[in-house]
PDB file of C-alpha atoms in Angstrom:
ATOM      1  CA  UNK A   1       0.180  -0.186   0.001  1.00 47.00           C
ATOM      2  CA  UNK A   2       1.522   3.221  -0.846  1.00 53.00           C
ATOM      3  CA  UNK A   3      -1.070   5.639   0.444  1.00 70.00           C
ATOM      4  CA  UNK A   4      -0.961   6.386   3.925  1.00 82.00           C
ATOM      5  CA  UNK A   5      -3.944   5.341   5.907  1.00 87.00           C
ATOM      6  CA  UNK A   6      -5.872   7.524   8.114  1.00 91.00           C
ATOM      7  CA  UNK A   7      -8.985   7.018  10.564  1.00 94.00           C
ATOM      8  CA  UNK A   8     -10.634   9.802  12.062  1.00 94.00           C
ATOM      9  CA  UNK A   9     -12.922   7.541  14.089  1.00 94.00           C
ATOM     10  CA  UNK A  10     -13.476   3.701  15.245  1.00 93.00           C
ATOM     11  CA  UNK A  11     -16.628   3.288  13.118  1.00 95.00           C
ATOM     12  CA  UNK A  12     -14.754   4.368  10.068  1.00 96.00           C
ATOM     13  CA  UNK A  13     -11.852   1.792  11.023  1.00 96.00           C
ATOM     14  CA  UNK A  14     -14.517  -0.792  11.584  1.00 95.00           C
ATOM     15  CA  UNK A  15     -16.087   0.278   8.106  1.00 97.00           C
ATOM     16  CA  UNK A  16     -12.615  -0.403   6.133  1.00 96.00           C
ATOM     17  CA  UNK A  17     -12.288  -3.468   7.930  1.00 96.00           C
ATOM     18  CA  UNK A  18     -15.573  -4.650   6.569  1.00 97.00           C
ATOM     19  CA  UNK A  19     -15.059  -4.095   3.327  1.00 97.00           C
ATOM     20  CA  UNK A  20     -11.628  -5.910   3.355  1.00 97.00           C
ATOM     21  CA  UNK A  21     -13.452  -8.947   5.172  1.00 96.00           C
ATOM     22  CA  UNK A  22     -16.098  -8.568   2.262  1.00 98.00           C
ATOM     23  CA  UNK A  23     -12.813  -8.828  -0.059  1.00 98.00           C
ATOM     24  CA  UNK A  24     -11.527 -11.854   1.281  1.00 97.00           C
ATOM     25  CA  UNK A  25     -15.288 -13.530   1.426  1.00 98.00           C
ATOM     26  CA  UNK A  26     -15.471 -12.932  -2.168  1.00 98.00           C
ATOM     27  CA  UNK A  27     -12.587 -14.055  -3.133  1.00 97.00           C
ATOM     28  CA  UNK A  28     -12.514 -17.698  -0.797  1.00 97.00           C
ATOM     29  CA  UNK A  29     -16.400 -18.125  -0.255  1.00 97.00           C
ATOM     30  CA  UNK A  30     -15.659 -17.826   3.314  1.00 96.00           C
ATOM     31  CA  UNK A  31     -15.086 -15.412   6.098  1.00 96.00           C
ATOM     32  CA  UNK A  32     -11.452 -14.703   7.076  1.00 95.00           C
ATOM     33  CA  UNK A  33     -10.860 -17.401  10.455  1.00 93.00           C
ATOM     34  CA  UNK A  34     -11.868 -16.443  13.484  1.00 88.00           C
ATOM     35  CA  UNK A  35      -9.161 -18.346  15.286  1.00 88.00           C
ATOM     36  CA  UNK A  36      -6.415 -15.947  14.236  1.00 88.00           C
ATOM     37  CA  UNK A  37      -3.994 -14.281  15.937  1.00 81.00           C
ATOM     38  CA  UNK A  38      -3.978 -10.953  14.065  1.00 83.00           C
ATOM     39  CA  UNK A  39      -3.469  -7.677  13.611  1.00 91.00           C
ATOM     40  CA  UNK A  40      -5.090  -6.067  16.765  1.00 88.00           C
ATOM     41  CA  UNK A  41      -6.566  -7.436  19.982  1.00 85.00           C
ATOM     42  CA  UNK A  42     -10.192  -7.028  19.679  1.00 84.00           C
ATOM     43  CA  UNK A  43     -10.953  -7.024  23.287  1.00 84.00           C
ATOM     44  CA  UNK A  44      -9.082  -3.895  23.715  1.00 88.00           C
ATOM     45  CA  UNK A  45      -9.849  -2.145  20.712  1.00 89.00           C
ATOM     46  CA  UNK A  46     -10.913   1.048  22.520  1.00 89.00           C
ATOM     47  CA  UNK A  47      -7.824   1.622  23.648  1.00 93.00           C
ATOM     48  CA  UNK A  48      -5.897   2.055  20.385  1.00 94.00           C
ATOM     49  CA  UNK A  49      -4.832   5.255  18.899  1.00 94.00           C
ATOM     50  CA  UNK A  50      -6.055   6.345  15.837  1.00 94.00           C
ATOM     51  CA  UNK A  51      -1.948   5.846  14.413  1.00 94.00           C
ATOM     52  CA  UNK A  52      -2.118   2.723  15.845  1.00 94.00           C
ATOM     53  CA  UNK A  53      -5.628   1.474  14.264  1.00 94.00           C
ATOM     54  CA  UNK A  54      -4.084   2.935  10.911  1.00 95.00           C
ATOM     55  CA  UNK A  55      -0.936   0.436  11.326  1.00 94.00           C
ATOM     56  CA  UNK A  56      -3.173  -2.768  12.266  1.00 94.00           C
ATOM     57  CA  UNK A  57      -5.182  -2.006   9.172  1.00 96.00           C
ATOM     58  CA  UNK A  58      -2.686  -1.691   6.724  1.00 95.00           C
ATOM     59  CA  UNK A  59      -0.727  -5.334   8.168  1.00 95.00           C
ATOM     60  CA  UNK A  60      -4.095  -6.566   7.685  1.00 95.00           C
ATOM     61  CA  UNK A  61      -4.709  -5.221   4.166  1.00 96.00           C
ATOM     62  CA  UNK A  62      -1.525  -6.369   3.326  1.00 96.00           C
ATOM     63  CA  UNK A  63      -1.955 -10.089   4.073  1.00 96.00           C
ATOM     64  CA  UNK A  64      -5.569  -9.649   2.993  1.00 97.00           C
ATOM     65  CA  UNK A  65      -4.371  -8.464  -0.558  1.00 97.00           C
ATOM     66  CA  UNK A  66      -1.426 -11.007  -0.598  1.00 97.00           C
ATOM     67  CA  UNK A  67      -4.191 -13.776   0.412  1.00 97.00           C
ATOM     68  CA  UNK A  68      -6.597 -12.789  -2.796  1.00 97.00           C
ATOM     69  CA  UNK A  69      -3.481 -12.374  -4.912  1.00 97.00           C
ATOM     70  CA  UNK A  70      -1.724 -15.923  -4.338  1.00 97.00           C
ATOM     71  CA  UNK A  71      -5.058 -17.477  -3.550  1.00 97.00           C
ATOM     72  CA  UNK A  72      -3.502 -19.058  -0.815  1.00 97.00           C
ATOM     73  CA  UNK A  73      -6.224 -18.390   2.182  1.00 96.00           C
ATOM     74  CA  UNK A  74      -5.311 -17.373   5.719  1.00 95.00           C
ATOM     75  CA  UNK A  75      -5.031 -20.084   7.646  1.00 92.00           C
ATOM     76  CA  UNK A  76      -6.274 -20.173  11.700  1.00 90.00           C
ATOM     77  CA  UNK A  77      -3.907 -21.497  14.340  1.00 87.00           C
ATOM     78  CA  UNK A  78      -4.528 -24.998  15.436  1.00 89.00           C
ATOM     79  CA  UNK A  79      -6.916 -25.692  18.074  1.00 89.00           C
ATOM     80  CA  UNK A  80      -4.428 -26.708  20.718  1.00 90.00           C
ATOM     81  CA  UNK A  81      -2.915 -23.412  20.352  1.00 87.00           C
ATOM     82  CA  UNK A  82      -5.901 -21.054  20.341  1.00 82.00           C
ATOM     83  CA  UNK A  83      -6.795 -23.183  24.105  1.00 86.00           C
ATOM     84  CA  UNK A  84      -3.094 -22.394  24.575  1.00 84.00           C
ATOM     85  CA  UNK A  85      -3.460 -18.858  23.975  1.00 78.00           C
ATOM     86  CA  UNK A  86      -4.203 -16.412  27.104  1.00 70.00           C
ATOM     87  CA  UNK A  87      -6.222 -13.306  25.907  1.00 64.00           C
TER      88      UNK A  87
END
């Protein structure tokens, strides 16, 4: 991504995330797996600054675009690893 992403609100961030999720679902016919150690902590999303959200979004956009371009879906972590993860 060559352009700098900025957000004015959490709602604007979430709208952009939903677009990426839609792009991914359109490419793979299924949503991004829920069992991933991803781009931000959803339980503490409200604590992120707009700059941190922009960085997280840029990372997600890069990963989603790479998955779509290569047609290699994002893989969930194993159930064992997921169960061992402390949130």
